[in-house]
Amino acid sequence: MELHRFLDQAGGVLALVSLTATVVWGLVAADRLALGPRGRLLAQAVHRALGVGALGFLLVHVGVKVAEAHASATAALIPFASGVGGRAGLLGLGSLAGYLLVLAAATGALRSAFAGRGRAAHRWRVLHASAYGAWCAGLLHGLHAGREAAGWVTGCYVGCLVGVAGALVLRRFGAGVVRLFVRRRSVGAHAAGRVPQSRPFTVSRGSAPAPVSSIAGRAELSPRRSS
């Protein structure tokens, strides 16, 4: 009974927190400057695992709400089937968020089928970006559709906002910051004399001697002294 009550009160919050972590790790995994190939593979694995967790919490949330008669099966499965205003509209946002999350998860699972194929790769990115729509719709749904939120729930929503906003800012300006940092380090190293200068040309001992014809040609071109 306690577990059922907890899932009834916190299932949606856990789904949103998992979705937020999925979005953040997806942005991290797409950064080619801060992460090497192994780091990106690890970040992508965490991203996929969190996405599976978000889907699981979503199914639990919907199942509990329908079982408790807090929402009808029609409202849960068909977005805005009960209307677009008031609580019915908020339930429709939650249903829409669920379908967008499923679309993002499906495109993530089929990434290898679209990677590196021109227009197909672009379409994949557009479809996979539905995770952002799912996050926005889920946030609005969670803030207003249910009962008055407890303090820890409000803290989770604020943390979700801060996390996604911070990840987007780093994604937008992080590359420029990294380039500026590398450039300043390079300039500082050059000013301190740590940059290796170009080595002068030297003839190694094992180099072949110049051909006789070239030596004779240079001798003929040089002006002769008058006797």
CSV table of N, CA and C in Angstrom, one decimal, residues 47-217:
chain,number,residue,atom,x,y,z
A,47,HIS,N,22.8,7.9,-21.4
A,47,HIS,CA,21.6,8.6,-22.0
A,47,HIS,C,20.6,7.6,-22.4
A,48,ARG,N,20.9,6.4,-23.0
A,48,ARG,CA,19.9,5.4,-23.3
A,48,ARG,C,19.3,4.8,-22.1
A,49,ALA,N,20.2,4.5,-21.1
A,49,ALA,CA,19.7,3.9,-19.9
A,49,ALA,C,18.7,4.8,-19.2
A,50,LEU,N,18.9,6.1,-19.1
A,50,LEU,CA,18.0,7.0,-18.5
A,50,LEU,C,16.7,7.1,-19.3
A,51,GLY,N,16.8,7.0,-20.6
A,51,GLY,CA,15.6,7.0,-21.5
A,51,GLY,C,14.7,5.9,-21.2
A,52,VAL,N,15.3,4.7,-21.0
A,52,VAL,CA,14.5,3.5,-20.7
A,52,VAL,C,13.9,3.7,-19.3
A,53,GLY,N,14.6,4.3,-18.4
A,53,GLY,CA,14.0,4.5,-17.1
A,53,GLY,C,12.8,5.5,-17.1
A,54,ALA,N,13.0,6.5,-18.0
A,54,ALA,CA,11.9,7.5,-18.1
A,54,ALA,C,10.7,6.8,-18.7
A,55,LEU,N,10.8,5.9,-19.7
A,55,LEU,CA,9.7,5.2,-20.2
A,55,LEU,C,9.0,4.3,-19.2
A,56,GLY,N,9.9,3.7,-18.4
A,56,GLY,CA,9.3,2.8,-17.3
A,56,GLY,C,8.5,3.6,-16.3
A,57,PHE,N,9.0,4.7,-15.8
A,57,PHE,CA,8.3,5.5,-14.9
A,57,PHE,C,7.0,6.1,-15.5
A,58,LEU,N,7.1,6.4,-16.8
A,58,LEU,CA,5.9,6.9,-17.5
A,58,LEU,C,4.8,5.9,-17.5
A,59,LEU,N,5.1,4.6,-17.8
A,59,LEU,CA,4.1,3.6,-17.8
A,59,LEU,C,3.5,3.3,-16.5
A,60,VAL,N,4.4,3.4,-15.4
A,60,VAL,CA,3.9,3.2,-14.1
A,60,VAL,C,2.9,4.4,-13.7
A,61,HIS,N,3.3,5.6,-14.1
A,61,HIS,CA,2.5,6.8,-13.8
A,61,HIS,C,1.1,6.7,-14.4
A,62,VAL,N,1.1,6.3,-15.7
A,62,VAL,CA,-0.2,6.2,-16.4
A,62,VAL,C,-1.0,5.1,-15.9
A,63,GLY,N,-0.4,4.0,-15.6
A,63,GLY,CA,-1.1,2.8,-15.1
A,63,GLY,C,-1.8,3.1,-13.7
A,64,VAL,N,-1.0,3.8,-12.8
A,64,VAL,CA,-1.5,4.0,-11.5
A,64,VAL,C,-2.7,5.1,-11.6
A,65,LYS,N,-2.5,6.1,-12.4
A,65,LYS,CA,-3.6,7.1,-12.5
A,65,LYS,C,-4.9,6.5,-13.1
A,66,VAL,N,-4.7,5.6,-14.1
A,66,VAL,CA,-5.9,5.0,-14.7
A,66,VAL,C,-6.6,4.1,-13.7
A,67,ALA,N,-5.7,3.3,-12.9
A,67,ALA,CA,-6.3,2.4,-12.0
A,67,ALA,C,-7.0,3.1,-10.8
A,68,GLU,N,-6.5,4.3,-10.4
A,68,GLU,CA,-7.1,5.0,-9.4
A,68,GLU,C,-8.2,5.9,-9.8
A,69,ALA,N,-8.6,5.8,-11.1
A,69,ALA,CA,-9.7,6.6,-11.7
A,69,ALA,C,-9.4,8.1,-11.6
A,70,HIS,N,-8.1,8.5,-11.6
A,70,HIS,CA,-7.8,9.9,-11.7
A,70,HIS,C,-7.8,10.4,-13.1
A,71,ALA,N,-7.8,9.5,-14.0
A,71,ALA,CA,-7.9,9.8,-15.4
A,71,ALA,C,-8.4,8.6,-16.2
A,72,SER,N,-9.2,8.8,-17.2
A,72,SER,CA,-9.8,7.7,-18.0
A,72,SER,C,-8.8,7.2,-18.9
A,73,ALA,N,-9.0,6.0,-19.4
A,73,ALA,CA,-8.1,5.3,-20.3
A,73,ALA,C,-8.1,6.1,-21.6
A,74,THR,N,-9.3,6.7,-22.0
A,74,THR,CA,-9.3,7.4,-23.2
A,74,THR,C,-8.5,8.7,-23.2
A,75,ALA,N,-8.6,9.4,-22.0
A,75,ALA,CA,-7.8,10.6,-21.9
A,75,ALA,C,-6.3,10.3,-21.8
A,76,ALA,N,-5.9,9.1,-21.3
A,76,ALA,CA,-4.5,8.8,-21.2
A,76,ALA,C,-3.9,8.4,-22.5
A,77,LEU,N,-4.8,7.8,-23.4
A,77,LEU,CA,-4.3,7.2,-24.6
A,77,LEU,C,-4.4,8.2,-25.8
A,78,ILE,N,-5.4,9.1,-25.7
A,78,ILE,CA,-5.7,10.0,-26.9
A,78,ILE,C,-5.5,11.4,-26.4
A,79,PRO,N,-4.5,12.1,-26.9
A,79,PRO,CA,-4.3,13.5,-26.4
A,79,PRO,C,-5.5,14.4,-26.7
A,80,PHE,N,-5.9,15.1,-25.7
A,80,PHE,CA,-7.0,16.1,-25.8
A,80,PHE,C,-8.3,15.5,-26.2
A,81,ALA,N,-8.5,14.2,-25.8
A,81,ALA,CA,-9.8,13.6,-26.1
A,81,ALA,C,-10.9,14.2,-25.3
A,82,SER,N,-10.5,14.6,-24.1
A,82,SER,CA,-11.5,15.2,-23.2
A,82,SER,C,-11.7,16.7,-23.3
A,83,GLY,N,-10.9,17.3,-24.1
A,83,GLY,CA,-11.0,18.8,-24.3
A,83,GLY,C,-9.6,19.4,-24.2
A,84,VAL,N,-9.6,20.7,-24.5
A,84,VAL,CA,-8.3,21.4,-24.6
A,84,VAL,C,-8.2,22.5,-23.5
A,85,GLY,N,-9.2,22.6,-22.7
A,85,GLY,CA,-9.2,23.7,-21.7
A,85,GLY,C,-9.2,23.1,-20.3
A,86,GLY,N,-8.6,23.8,-19.3
A,86,GLY,CA,-8.6,23.4,-17.9
A,86,GLY,C,-7.8,22.1,-17.7
A,87,ARG,N,-8.4,21.3,-16.7
A,87,ARG,CA,-7.7,20.1,-16.4
A,87,ARG,C,-7.6,19.1,-17.5
A,88,ALA,N,-8.6,19.1,-18.4
A,88,ALA,CA,-8.6,18.2,-19.5
A,88,ALA,C,-7.5,18.5,-20.5
A,89,GLY,N,-7.2,19.8,-20.7
A,89,GLY,CA,-6.1,20.2,-21.5
A,89,GLY,C,-4.8,19.8,-20.9
A,90,LEU,N,-4.7,19.9,-19.6
A,90,LEU,CA,-3.4,19.5,-19.0
A,90,LEU,C,-3.2,18.0,-19.1
A,91,LEU,N,-4.3,17.2,-18.9
A,91,LEU,CA,-4.2,15.8,-19.2
A,91,LEU,C,-3.8,15.5,-20.6
A,92,GLY,N,-4.3,16.3,-21.5
A,92,GLY,CA,-3.9,16.1,-22.9
A,92,GLY,C,-2.4,16.4,-23.1
A,93,LEU,N,-1.9,17.4,-22.4
A,93,LEU,CA,-0.4,17.7,-22.5
A,93,LEU,C,0.4,16.5,-22.0
A,94,GLY,N,-0.1,15.9,-20.9
A,94,GLY,CA,0.6,14.7,-20.4
A,94,GLY,C,0.6,13.6,-21.4
A,95,SER,N,-0.5,13.3,-22.0
A,95,SER,CA,-0.6,12.2,-23.0
A,95,SER,C,0.3,12.5,-24.2
A,96,LEU,N,0.3,13.8,-24.6
A,96,LEU,CA,1.1,14.2,-25.8
A,96,LEU,C,2.6,14.0,-25.4
A,97,ALA,N,3.0,14.4,-24.2
A,97,ALA,CA,4.3,14.2,-23.7
A,97,ALA,C,4.8,12.7,-23.8
A,98,GLY,N,3.8,11.9,-23.4
A,98,GLY,CA,4.1,10.4,-23.4
A,98,GLY,C,4.4,10.0,-24.9
A,99,TYR,N,3.6,10.4,-25.8
A,99,TYR,CA,3.9,9.9,-27.2
A,99,TYR,C,5.2,10.5,-27.8
A,100,LEU,N,5.5,11.8,-27.4
A,100,LEU,CA,6.7,12.4,-27.9
A,100,LEU,C,7.9,11.7,-27.3
A,101,LEU,N,7.8,11.2,-26.0
A,101,LEU,CA,8.9,10.5,-25.4
A,101,LEU,C,9.1,9.1,-26.1
A,102,VAL,N,8.0,8.5,-26.4
A,102,VAL,CA,8.1,7.2,-27.1
A,102,VAL,C,8.7,7.4,-28.5
A,103,LEU,N,8.4,8.5,-29.2
A,103,LEU,CA,9.0,8.7,-30.5
A,103,LEU,C,10.5,9.0,-30.3
A,104,ALA,N,10.9,9.7,-29.3
A,104,ALA,CA,12.3,10.0,-29.1
A,104,ALA,C,13.0,8.7,-28.8
A,105,ALA,N,12.4,7.8,-28.0
A,105,ALA,CA,13.1,6.6,-27.6
A,105,ALA,C,13.2,5.7,-28.8
A,106,ALA,N,12.1,5.6,-29.7
A,106,ALA,CA,12.2,4.8,-30.9
A,106,ALA,C,13.2,5.2,-31.9
A,107,THR,N,13.3,6.5,-32.1
A,107,THR,CA,14.4,7.0,-33.0
A,107,THR,C,15.8,6.8,-32.4
A,108,GLY,N,15.9,6.9,-31.1
A,108,GLY,CA,17.2,6.6,-30.5
A,108,GLY,C,17.6,5.2,-30.7
A,109,ALA,N,16.6,4.2,-30.6
A,109,ALA,CA,17.0,2.8,-30.8
A,109,ALA,C,17.3,2.5,-32.2
A,110,LEU,N,16.8,3.3,-33.2
A,110,LEU,CA,17.1,3.1,-34.6
A,110,LEU,C,18.1,4.1,-35.2
A,111,ARG,N,19.0,4.6,-34.3
A,111,ARG,CA,19.9,5.6,-34.7
A,111,ARG,C,20.9,5.1,-35.8
A,112,SER,N,21.3,3.8,-35.6
A,112,SER,CA,22.3,3.3,-36.6
A,112,SER,C,21.7,3.1,-38.0
A,113,ALA,N,20.4,3.1,-38.1
A,113,ALA,CA,19.8,3.0,-39.4
A,113,ALA,C,19.8,4.3,-40.2
A,114,PHE,N,20.0,5.4,-39.4
A,114,PHE,CA,19.9,6.7,-40.1
A,114,PHE,C,21.3,7.5,-40.1
A,115,ALA,N,22.2,7.0,-39.3
A,115,ALA,CA,23.5,7.7,-39.1
A,115,ALA,C,24.3,7.8,-40.4
A,116,GLY,N,24.8,9.0,-40.7
A,116,GLY,CA,25.6,9.2,-41.9
A,116,GLY,C,24.9,9.0,-43.2
A,117,ARG,N,23.7,9.3,-43.3
A,117,ARG,CA,22.9,9.1,-44.6
A,117,ARG,C,22.3,10.4,-45.1
A,118,GLY,N,23.0,11.5,-45.0
A,118,GLY,CA,22.5,12.7,-45.5
A,118,GLY,C,21.2,13.2,-45.0
A,119,ARG,N,20.2,13.3,-45.9
A,119,ARG,CA,18.9,13.8,-45.4
A,119,ARG,C,18.3,12.9,-44.4
A,120,ALA,N,18.5,11.6,-44.4
A,120,ALA,CA,18.0,10.7,-43.4
A,120,ALA,C,18.5,11.0,-42.1
A,121,ALA,N,19.8,11.4,-42.0
A,121,ALA,CA,20.4,11.8,-40.7
A,121,ALA,C,19.7,13.1,-40.2
A,122,HIS,N,19.5,14.0,-41.1
A,122,HIS,CA,18.8,15.3,-40.7
A,122,HIS,C,17.4,15.0,-40.1
A,123,ARG,N,16.7,14.1,-40.8
A,123,ARG,CA,15.3,13.8,-40.4
A,123,ARG,C,15.4,13.1,-39.0
A,124,TRP,N,16.4,12.3,-38.8
A,124,TRP,CA,16.5,11.6,-37.6
A,124,TRP,C,16.7,12.6,-36.4
A,125,ARG,N,17.6,13.6,-36.6
A,125,ARG,CA,17.8,14.6,-35.6
A,125,ARG,C,16.5,15.3,-35.3
A,126,VAL,N,15.7,15.6,-36.3
A,126,VAL,CA,14.5,16.4,-36.1
A,126,VAL,C,13.5,15.5,-35.3
A,127,LEU,N,13.4,14.3,-35.6
A,127,LEU,CA,12.5,13.4,-34.9
A,127,LEU,C,12.9,13.1,-33.5
A,128,HIS,N,14.2,12.9,-33.3
A,128,HIS,CA,14.8,12.7,-32.0
A,128,HIS,C,14.7,13.9,-31.1
A,129,ALA,N,14.6,15.1,-31.7
A,129,ALA,CA,14.4,16.3,-30.9
A,129,ALA,C,13.1,16.4,-30.2
A,130,SER,N,12.2,15.4,-30.5
A,130,SER,CA,10.9,15.4,-29.9
A,130,SER,C,11.0,15.3,-28.4
A,131,ALA,N,12.2,14.8,-27.9
A,131,ALA,CA,12.4,14.7,-26.5
A,131,ALA,C,12.2,16.1,-25.8
A,132,TYR,N,12.6,17.1,-26.5
A,132,TYR,CA,12.5,18.5,-25.9
A,132,TYR,C,11.0,18.8,-25.8
A,133,GLY,N,10.2,18.5,-26.8
A,133,GLY,CA,8.8,18.8,-26.7
A,133,GLY,C,8.2,17.9,-25.6
A,134,ALA,N,8.6,16.7,-25.4
A,134,ALA,CA,8.1,15.8,-24.3
A,134,ALA,C,8.4,16.4,-23.0
A,135,TRP,N,9.6,17.0,-22.9
A,135,TRP,CA,10.0,17.6,-21.6
A,135,TRP,C,9.2,18.8,-21.2
A,136,CYS,N,9.0,19.7,-22.2
A,136,CYS,CA,8.2,20.9,-22.0
A,136,CYS,C,6.8,20.6,-21.6
A,137,ALA,N,6.2,19.7,-22.4
A,137,ALA,CA,4.8,19.3,-22.2
A,137,ALA,C,4.6,18.6,-20.8
A,138,GLY,N,5.6,17.7,-20.5
A,138,GLY,CA,5.5,17.0,-19.2
A,138,GLY,C,5.7,17.9,-18.0
A,139,LEU,N,6.5,19.0,-18.2
A,139,LEU,CA,6.7,19.9,-17.1
A,139,LEU,C,5.5,20.7,-16.8
A,140,LEU,N,4.8,21.2,-17.9
A,140,LEU,CA,3.6,21.9,-17.7
A,140,LEU,C,2.5,21.0,-17.1
A,141,HIS,N,2.4,19.8,-17.6
A,141,HIS,CA,1.4,18.9,-17.1
A,141,HIS,C,1.7,18.6,-15.6
A,142,GLY,N,2.9,18.4,-15.2
A,142,GLY,CA,3.2,18.1,-13.8
A,142,GLY,C,3.0,19.2,-12.9
A,143,LEU,N,3.2,20.4,-13.3
A,143,LEU,CA,3.0,21.6,-12.5
A,143,LEU,C,1.6,21.9,-12.1
A,144,HIS,N,0.7,21.6,-13.1
A,144,HIS,CA,-0.7,22.1,-12.9
A,144,HIS,C,-1.8,21.0,-12.9
A,145,ALA,N,-1.5,19.8,-13.4
A,145,ALA,CA,-2.5,18.8,-13.6
A,145,ALA,C,-2.9,18.2,-12.3
A,146,GLY,N,-1.9,17.9,-11.4
A,146,GLY,CA,-2.2,17.2,-10.2
A,146,GLY,C,-2.6,18.0,-9.0
A,147,ARG,N,-2.4,17.4,-7.8
A,147,ARG,CA,-2.7,18.1,-6.5
A,147,ARG,C,-1.6,19.1,-6.3
A,148,GLU,N,-1.8,19.9,-5.3
A,148,GLU,CA,-0.8,20.9,-4.9
A,148,GLU,C,0.5,20.2,-4.6
A,149,ALA,N,1.6,20.7,-5.2
A,149,ALA,CA,2.9,20.0,-5.1
A,149,ALA,C,3.5,20.3,-3.7
A,150,ALA,N,4.1,19.2,-3.2
A,150,ALA,CA,4.9,19.3,-1.9
A,150,ALA,C,6.2,20.1,-2.2
A,151,GLY,N,6.9,20.4,-1.1
A,151,GLY,CA,8.1,21.2,-1.3
A,151,GLY,C,9.2,20.4,-2.0
A,152,TRP,N,9.4,19.1,-1.8
A,152,TRP,CA,10.4,18.4,-2.5
A,152,TRP,C,10.1,18.2,-4.0
A,153,VAL,N,8.7,18.2,-4.3
A,153,VAL,CA,8.3,18.1,-5.7
A,153,VAL,C,8.7,19.4,-6.4
A,154,THR,N,8.4,20.5,-5.8
A,154,THR,CA,8.7,21.8,-6.4
A,154,THR,C,10.2,21.9,-6.6
A,155,GLY,N,11.0,21.4,-5.6
A,155,GLY,CA,12.4,21.4,-5.7
A,155,GLY,C,12.9,20.6,-6.9
A,156,CYS,N,12.2,19.5,-7.2
A,156,CYS,CA,12.6,18.6,-8.3
A,156,CYS,C,12.3,19.4,-9.6
A,157,TYR,N,11.2,20.1,-9.7
A,157,TYR,CA,10.9,20.8,-10.9
A,157,TYR,C,11.9,21.9,-11.1
A,158,VAL,N,12.2,22.6,-10.1
A,158,VAL,CA,13.2,23.7,-10.2
A,158,VAL,C,14.6,23.1,-10.7
A,159,GLY,N,14.9,22.0,-10.1
A,159,GLY,CA,16.2,21.3,-10.5
A,159,GLY,C,16.2,20.9,-11.9
A,160,CYS,N,15.0,20.4,-12.4
A,160,CYS,CA,14.8,20.1,-13.8
A,160,CYS,C,15.0,21.3,-14.7
A,161,LEU,N,14.4,22.4,-14.4
A,161,LEU,CA,14.6,23.6,-15.2
A,161,LEU,C,16.0,24.1,-15.2
A,162,VAL,N,16.7,24.1,-14.0
A,162,VAL,CA,18.1,24.5,-14.0
A,162,VAL,C,19.0,23.6,-14.8
A,163,GLY,N,18.8,22.3,-14.6
A,163,GLY,CA,19.6,21.3,-15.3
A,163,GLY,C,19.5,21.4,-16.8
A,164,VAL,N,18.3,21.5,-17.4
A,164,VAL,CA,18.2,21.6,-18.8
A,164,VAL,C,18.7,23.0,-19.3
A,165,ALA,N,18.4,24.0,-18.6
A,165,ALA,CA,18.9,25.4,-19.0
A,165,ALA,C,20.4,25.4,-19.0
A,166,GLY,N,21.0,24.9,-17.9
A,166,GLY,CA,22.5,24.9,-17.9
A,166,GLY,C,23.1,24.0,-19.0
A,167,ALA,N,22.5,22.9,-19.3
A,167,ALA,CA,23.0,22.0,-20.4
A,167,ALA,C,22.9,22.7,-21.7
A,168,LEU,N,21.8,23.4,-22.0
A,168,LEU,CA,21.6,24.1,-23.2
A,168,LEU,C,22.6,25.3,-23.3
A,169,VAL,N,22.9,26.0,-22.3
A,169,VAL,CA,23.8,27.1,-22.3
A,169,VAL,C,25.2,26.6,-22.6
A,170,LEU,N,25.6,25.5,-21.9
A,170,LEU,CA,26.9,24.9,-22.2
A,170,LEU,C,27.0,24.4,-23.6
A,171,ARG,N,25.9,23.8,-24.1
A,171,ARG,CA,25.9,23.3,-25.5
A,171,ARG,C,26.1,24.4,-26.5
A,172,ARG,N,25.5,25.6,-26.2
A,172,ARG,CA,25.5,26.7,-27.1
A,172,ARG,C,26.8,27.4,-27.1
A,173,PHE,N,27.4,27.6,-25.9
A,173,PHE,CA,28.6,28.5,-25.7
A,173,PHE,C,29.8,27.7,-25.3
A,174,GLY,N,29.7,26.4,-25.0
A,174,GLY,CA,30.8,25.6,-24.5
A,174,GLY,C,31.9,25.5,-25.5
A,175,ALA,N,31.6,25.3,-26.8
A,175,ALA,CA,32.6,25.2,-27.8
A,175,ALA,C,33.4,26.4,-27.9
A,176,GLY,N,32.8,27.6,-27.9
A,176,GLY,CA,33.6,28.8,-28.0
A,176,GLY,C,34.5,29.0,-26.7
A,177,VAL,N,34.0,28.6,-25.6
A,177,VAL,CA,34.8,28.8,-24.4
A,177,VAL,C,36.0,27.8,-24.4
A,178,VAL,N,35.8,26.6,-24.9
A,178,VAL,CA,37.0,25.7,-25.0
A,178,VAL,C,38.0,26.2,-26.0
A,179,ARG,N,37.5,26.7,-27.2
A,179,ARG,CA,38.5,27.2,-28.2
A,179,ARG,C,39.2,28.4,-27.6
A,180,LEU,N,38.5,29.3,-26.9
A,180,LEU,CA,39.2,30.5,-26.3
A,180,LEU,C,40.2,30.0,-25.3
A,181,PHE,N,39.9,29.0,-24.5
A,181,PHE,CA,40.9,28.5,-23.5
A,181,PHE,C,42.1,27.9,-24.1
A,182,VAL,N,41.9,27.1,-25.2
A,182,VAL,CA,43.0,26.5,-25.9
A,182,VAL,C,43.9,27.6,-26.5
A,183,ARG,N,43.2,28.6,-27.1
A,183,ARG,CA,44.0,29.7,-27.8
A,183,ARG,C,44.8,30.5,-26.8
A,184,ARG,N,44.3,30.8,-25.6
A,184,ARG,CA,45.0,31.5,-24.6
A,184,ARG,C,46.2,30.7,-24.1
A,185,ARG,N,46.0,29.4,-23.9
A,185,ARG,CA,47.1,28.6,-23.5
A,185,ARG,C,48.2,28.6,-24.5
A,186,SER,N,47.8,28.5,-25.8
A,186,SER,CA,48.8,28.5,-26.8
A,186,SER,C,49.6,29.8,-26.9
A,187,VAL,N,48.9,31.0,-26.7
A,187,VAL,CA,49.5,32.3,-26.7
A,187,VAL,C,50.4,32.4,-25.5
A,188,GLY,N,50.0,31.9,-24.3
A,188,GLY,CA,50.8,32.0,-23.1
A,188,GLY,C,52.1,31.1,-23.2
A,189,ALA,N,51.9,30.0,-23.8
A,189,ALA,CA,53.1,29.1,-24.0
A,189,ALA,C,54.1,29.7,-25.0
A,190,HIS,N,53.6,30.4,-26.0
A,190,HIS,CA,54.5,31.0,-27.0
A,190,HIS,C,55.2,32.2,-26.3
A,191,ALA,N,54.5,33.0,-25.5
A,191,ALA,CA,55.1,34.1,-24.8
A,191,ALA,C,56.2,33.7,-23.8
A,192,ALA,N,56.0,32.5,-23.2
A,192,ALA,CA,56.9,32.0,-22.2
A,192,ALA,C,58.1,31.3,-22.9
A,193,GLY,N,58.1,31.1,-24.2
A,193,GLY,CA,59.2,30.5,-24.9
A,193,GLY,C,59.1,29.0,-24.9
A,194,ARG,N,57.9,28.4,-24.6
A,194,ARG,CA,57.8,27.0,-24.5
A,194,ARG,C,57.5,26.3,-25.8
A,195,VAL,N,57.2,27.2,-26.8
A,195,VAL,CA,56.8,26.6,-28.1
A,195,VAL,C,58.1,26.3,-28.9
A,196,PRO,N,58.3,25.1,-29.3
A,196,PRO,CA,59.5,24.7,-30.0
A,196,PRO,C,59.7,25.4,-31.3
A,197,GLN,N,60.8,26.0,-31.5
A,197,GLN,CA,61.1,26.7,-32.8
A,197,GLN,C,61.5,25.8,-33.8
A,198,SER,N,61.4,26.2,-35.1
A,198,SER,CA,61.8,25.3,-36.2
A,198,SER,C,63.3,25.1,-36.2
A,199,ARG,N,63.7,23.9,-36.4
A,199,ARG,CA,65.1,23.5,-36.3
A,199,ARG,C,65.8,23.9,-37.6
A,200,PRO,N,67.0,24.4,-37.5
A,200,PRO,CA,67.8,24.8,-38.7
A,200,PRO,C,68.1,23.6,-39.5
A,201,PHE,N,68.3,23.8,-40.8
A,201,PHE,CA,68.6,22.7,-41.7
A,201,PHE,C,70.1,22.3,-41.5
A,202,THR,N,70.3,21.1,-41.3
A,202,THR,CA,71.6,20.5,-41.2
A,202,THR,C,71.8,19.3,-42.0
A,203,VAL,N,73.0,19.1,-42.5
A,203,VAL,CA,73.3,17.9,-43.3
A,203,VAL,C,73.8,16.8,-42.5
A,204,SER,N,73.1,15.7,-42.5
A,204,SER,CA,73.5,14.6,-41.7
A,204,SER,C,74.8,13.9,-42.3
A,205,ARG,N,75.4,13.2,-41.4
A,205,ARG,CA,76.7,12.5,-41.9
A,205,ARG,C,76.4,11.5,-43.0
A,206,GLY,N,75.3,10.9,-43.0
A,206,GLY,CA,75.0,9.9,-44.0
A,206,GLY,C,74.4,10.4,-45.2
A,207,SER,N,74.3,11.7,-45.4
A,207,SER,CA,73.7,12.2,-46.6
A,207,SER,C,74.6,12.0,-47.8
A,208,ALA,N,74.1,11.9,-49.0
A,208,ALA,CA,74.8,11.6,-50.2
A,208,ALA,C,75.5,12.9,-50.6
A,209,PRO,N,76.7,12.9,-51.2
A,209,PRO,CA,77.4,14.2,-51.7
A,209,PRO,C,76.7,14.6,-52.9
A,210,ALA,N,76.8,15.9,-53.2
A,210,ALA,CA,76.2,16.5,-54.4
A,210,ALA,C,76.9,15.9,-55.6
A,211,PRO,N,76.1,15.7,-56.7
A,211,PRO,CA,76.7,15.2,-57.9
A,211,PRO,C,77.8,16.1,-58.5
A,212,VAL,N,78.7,15.5,-59.2
A,212,VAL,CA,79.8,16.2,-59.8
A,212,VAL,C,79.3,17.2,-60.8
A,213,SER,N,78.3,16.9,-61.6
A,213,SER,CA,77.8,17.8,-62.6
A,213,SER,C,77.3,19.1,-62.0
A,214,SER,N,76.6,19.0,-60.9
A,214,SER,CA,76.1,20.2,-60.3
A,214,SER,C,77.3,21.1,-59.8
A,215,ILE,N,78.4,20.5,-59.3
A,215,ILE,CA,79.5,21.2,-58.8
A,215,ILE,C,80.2,21.9,-59.9
A,216,ALA,N,80.3,21.2,-61.0
A,216,ALA,CA,81.0,21.8,-62.2
A,216,ALA,C,80.1,22.9,-62.8
A,217,GLY,N,78.8,22.8,-62.7
A,217,GLY,CA,77.9,23.8,-63.3
A,217,GLY,C,78.1,25.1,-62.4
